[in-house]
Amino acid sequence: MAKDVKDMSDDEIRERIIRLGFDGDRRRLDKFCEKLQTDLPKGTGVVLRGSVITAERWKDEAPFDADGHGTSDLDVTLVGSQVMEYWDKEAFYIPALHTKPHGDKDPHIAPLLNPLRTALQQMVGRPVNFQATSNMILFARDVLFDQPYFTLIEPEEEA
C-alpha cells in the first residue's frame, strides 16, 4: 500500500508525481508545466489530482499503471474563469464553477484544448484529462471528499 499523501511533504509528493507520471524525469515535468503556461490563458492555475498523487486508483485502489506502463492518466485541473470559457455551456457540472472532464471520451466539450491535450499526451506517453474549476470547488473536493491535489502552477487573481 502506498504512503498516504496526507503524511507526505510537498517535496515527497512532487517526487512521487515525477516518478509515476513522468518516468522519473524532472525535465519532462518542467516542459509539461511550460507548455501549459504557454498555451493556457495568462494566470490559469494548474493542479494534478488523482492516482498520480495518491499512487492508487480511486475506483479499486489498484496501483498507478496497474494495467501496464502508460495506462494511468494524468488528471489535470485548470483553475480560473477564463479557461472555463473553453468548455461548451452544456459541459458543466456546476455552471461557471466546475466543468465535466475533457478527455478522449468527450473531446468535443472543449475542442480548443484538444491540440494542447494531444501535445501533452505525446510528451508524457499517457492519457491526459482536463477539468476546469474554481478555487472554492477545488478546496471543497480536497477537504470534504478527501480528493487531494498538488499545485503545479498557482492561479492568479485575474485568471
PDB file of N, CA and C in Angstrom, residues 36-37 40-48 76-84 131-135 150-159:
ATOM      1  N   LEU A  36       1.871  24.133 -20.607  1.00  0.00           N
ATOM      2  CA  LEU A  36       0.602  24.585 -20.052  1.00  0.00           C
ATOM      3  C   LEU A  36       0.588  26.104 -19.885  1.00  0.00           C
ATOM      4  N   GLN A  37       1.655  26.667 -19.329  1.00  0.00           N
ATOM      5  CA  GLN A  37       1.714  28.118 -19.132  1.00  0.00           C
ATOM      6  C   GLN A  37       1.671  28.867 -20.450  1.00  0.00           C
ATOM      7  N   LEU A  40      -2.203  28.152 -22.210  1.00  0.00           N
ATOM      8  CA  LEU A  40      -3.436  28.483 -21.491  1.00  0.00           C
ATOM      9  C   LEU A  40      -3.531  29.987 -21.248  1.00  0.00           C
ATOM     10  N   PRO A  41      -4.739  30.494 -20.946  1.00  0.00           N
ATOM     11  CA  PRO A  41      -4.866  31.920 -20.633  1.00  0.00           C
ATOM     12  C   PRO A  41      -3.942  32.314 -19.485  1.00  0.00           C
ATOM     13  N   LYS A  42      -3.393  33.505 -19.578  1.00  0.00           N
ATOM     14  CA  LYS A  42      -2.479  34.014 -18.551  1.00  0.00           C
ATOM     15  C   LYS A  42      -3.132  33.924 -17.174  1.00  0.00           C
ATOM     16  N   GLY A  43      -2.374  33.424 -16.226  1.00  0.00           N
ATOM     17  CA  GLY A  43      -2.843  33.349 -14.854  1.00  0.00           C
ATOM     18  C   GLY A  43      -3.600  32.091 -14.487  1.00  0.00           C
ATOM     19  N   THR A  44      -3.815  31.195 -15.455  1.00  0.00           N
ATOM     20  CA  THR A  44      -4.526  29.948 -15.164  1.00  0.00           C
ATOM     21  C   THR A  44      -3.700  29.091 -14.207  1.00  0.00           C
ATOM     22  N   GLY A  45      -4.334  28.628 -13.163  1.00  0.00           N
ATOM     23  CA  GLY A  45      -3.677  27.706 -12.246  1.00  0.00           C
ATOM     24  C   GLY A  45      -3.765  26.287 -12.773  1.00  0.00           C
ATOM     25  N   VAL A  46      -2.797  25.462 -12.396  1.00  0.00           N
ATOM     26  CA  VAL A  46      -2.779  24.067 -12.838  1.00  0.00           C
ATOM     27  C   VAL A  46      -2.476  23.183 -11.634  1.00  0.00           C
ATOM     28  N   VAL A  47      -3.358  22.215 -11.398  1.00  0.00           N
ATOM     29  CA  VAL A  47      -3.126  21.250 -10.329  1.00  0.00           C
ATOM     30  C   VAL A  47      -3.292  19.839 -10.876  1.00  0.00           C
ATOM     31  N   LEU A  48      -2.610  18.914 -10.261  1.00  0.00           N
ATOM     32  CA  LEU A  48      -2.787  17.490 -10.567  1.00  0.00           C
ATOM     33  C   LEU A  48      -3.610  16.869  -9.452  1.00  0.00           C
ATOM     34  N   VAL A  76      -5.560  16.590 -14.854  1.00  0.00           N
ATOM     35  CA  VAL A  76      -5.096  17.971 -14.759  1.00  0.00           C
ATOM     36  C   VAL A  76      -6.308  18.869 -14.545  1.00  0.00           C
ATOM     37  N   THR A  77      -6.314  19.587 -13.431  1.00  0.00           N
ATOM     38  CA  THR A  77      -7.387  20.532 -13.164  1.00  0.00           C
ATOM     39  C   THR A  77      -6.860  21.937 -13.413  1.00  0.00           C
ATOM     40  N   LEU A  78      -7.603  22.674 -14.232  1.00  0.00           N
ATOM     41  CA  LEU A  78      -7.257  24.043 -14.595  1.00  0.00           C
ATOM     42  C   LEU A  78      -8.109  24.976 -13.741  1.00  0.00           C
ATOM     43  N   VAL A  79      -7.470  25.954 -13.117  1.00  0.00           N
ATOM     44  CA  VAL A  79      -8.165  26.823 -12.177  1.00  0.00           C
ATOM     45  C   VAL A  79      -8.223  28.239 -12.734  1.00  0.00           C
ATOM     46  N   GLY A  80      -9.453  28.728 -12.920  1.00  0.00           N
ATOM     47  CA  GLY A  80      -9.648  30.091 -13.398  1.00  0.00           C
ATOM     48  C   GLY A  80     -10.879  30.216 -14.271  1.00  0.00           C
ATOM     49  N   SER A  81     -11.484  31.381 -14.247  1.00  0.00           N
ATOM     50  CA  SER A  81     -12.716  31.584 -15.016  1.00  0.00           C
ATOM     51  C   SER A  81     -12.450  31.699 -16.512  1.00  0.00           C
ATOM     52  N   GLN A  82     -11.301  32.255 -16.908  1.00  0.00           N
ATOM     53  CA  GLN A  82     -11.017  32.406 -18.339  1.00  0.00           C
ATOM     54  C   GLN A  82     -10.915  31.053 -19.033  1.00  0.00           C
ATOM     55  N   VAL A  83     -10.260  30.103 -18.422  1.00  0.00           N
ATOM     56  CA  VAL A  83     -10.091  28.792 -19.058  1.00  0.00           C
ATOM     57  C   VAL A  83     -11.417  28.033 -19.113  1.00  0.00           C
ATOM     58  N   MET A  84     -12.332  28.326 -18.196  1.00  0.00           N
ATOM     59  CA  MET A  84     -13.644  27.668 -18.234  1.00  0.00           C
ATOM     60  C   MET A  84     -14.421  28.041 -19.494  1.00  0.00           C
ATOM     61  N   GLN A 131      -9.953  19.211 -16.567  1.00  0.00           N
ATOM     62  CA  GLN A 131     -11.192  19.666 -15.970  1.00  0.00           C
ATOM     63  C   GLN A 131     -10.894  21.075 -15.473  1.00  0.00           C
ATOM     64  N   ALA A 132     -11.881  21.951 -15.518  1.00  0.00           N
ATOM     65  CA  ALA A 132     -11.676  23.311 -15.016  1.00  0.00           C
ATOM     66  C   ALA A 132     -12.588  23.532 -13.821  1.00  0.00           C
ATOM     67  N   THR A 133     -12.088  24.314 -12.885  1.00  0.00           N
ATOM     68  CA  THR A 133     -12.845  24.535 -11.660  1.00  0.00           C
ATOM     69  C   THR A 133     -12.459  25.863 -11.035  1.00  0.00           C
ATOM     70  N   SER A 134     -13.189  26.230 -10.013  1.00  0.00           N
ATOM     71  CA  SER A 134     -12.857  27.411  -9.221  1.00  0.00           C
ATOM     72  C   SER A 134     -12.049  26.965  -8.006  1.00  0.00           C
ATOM     73  N   ASN A 135     -11.352  27.902  -7.390  1.00  0.00           N
ATOM     74  CA  ASN A 135     -10.592  27.594  -6.174  1.00  0.00           C
ATOM     75  C   ASN A 135     -11.496  27.030  -5.080  1.00  0.00           C
ATOM     76  N   PHE A 150      -2.250  18.530  -6.024  1.00  0.00           N
ATOM     77  CA  PHE A 150      -0.928  19.146  -5.914  1.00  0.00           C
ATOM     78  C   PHE A 150      -0.852  20.278  -6.929  1.00  0.00           C
ATOM     79  N   THR A 151      -0.520  21.463  -6.471  1.00  0.00           N
ATOM     80  CA  THR A 151      -0.462  22.635  -7.337  1.00  0.00           C
ATOM     81  C   THR A 151       0.856  22.674  -8.091  1.00  0.00           C
ATOM     82  N   LEU A 152       0.754  22.684  -9.419  1.00  0.00           N
ATOM     83  CA  LEU A 152       1.928  22.854 -10.276  1.00  0.00           C
ATOM     84  C   LEU A 152       2.153  24.321 -10.602  1.00  0.00           C
ATOM     85  N   ILE A 153       1.063  25.039 -10.882  1.00  0.00           N
ATOM     86  CA  ILE A 153       1.129  26.457 -11.236  1.00  0.00           C
ATOM     87  C   ILE A 153       0.045  27.175 -10.435  1.00  0.00           C
ATOM     88  N   GLU A 154       0.447  28.125  -9.609  1.00  0.00           N
ATOM     89  CA  GLU A 154      -0.510  28.877  -8.798  1.00  0.00           C
ATOM     90  C   GLU A 154      -1.399  29.741  -9.689  1.00  0.00           C
ATOM     91  N   PRO A 155      -2.708  29.761  -9.431  1.00  0.00           N
ATOM     92  CA  PRO A 155      -3.585  30.642 -10.206  1.00  0.00           C
ATOM     93  C   PRO A 155      -3.384  32.095  -9.791  1.00  0.00           C
ATOM     94  N   GLU A 156      -3.588  32.987 -10.738  1.00  0.00           N
ATOM     95  CA  GLU A 156      -3.526  34.416 -10.449  1.00  0.00           C
ATOM     96  C   GLU A 156      -4.946  34.942 -10.307  1.00  0.00           C
ATOM     97  N   GLU A 157      -5.100  36.049  -9.622  1.00  0.00           N
ATOM     98  CA  GLU A 157      -6.421  36.628  -9.361  1.00  0.00           C
ATOM     99  C   GLU A 157      -7.224  36.873 -10.630  1.00  0.00           C
ATOM    100  N   GLU A 158      -6.611  37.431 -11.668  1.00  0.00           N
ATOM    101  CA  GLU A 158      -7.344  37.832 -12.865  1.00  0.00           C
ATOM    102  C   GLU A 158      -7.675  36.673 -13.793  1.00  0.00           C
ATOM    103  N   ALA A 159      -7.225  35.476 -13.472  1.00  0.00           N
ATOM    104  CA  ALA A 159      -7.477  34.331 -14.349  1.00  0.00           C
ATOM    105  C   ALA A 159      -8.926  33.925 -14.249  1.00  0.00           C
TER     106      ALA A 159
END
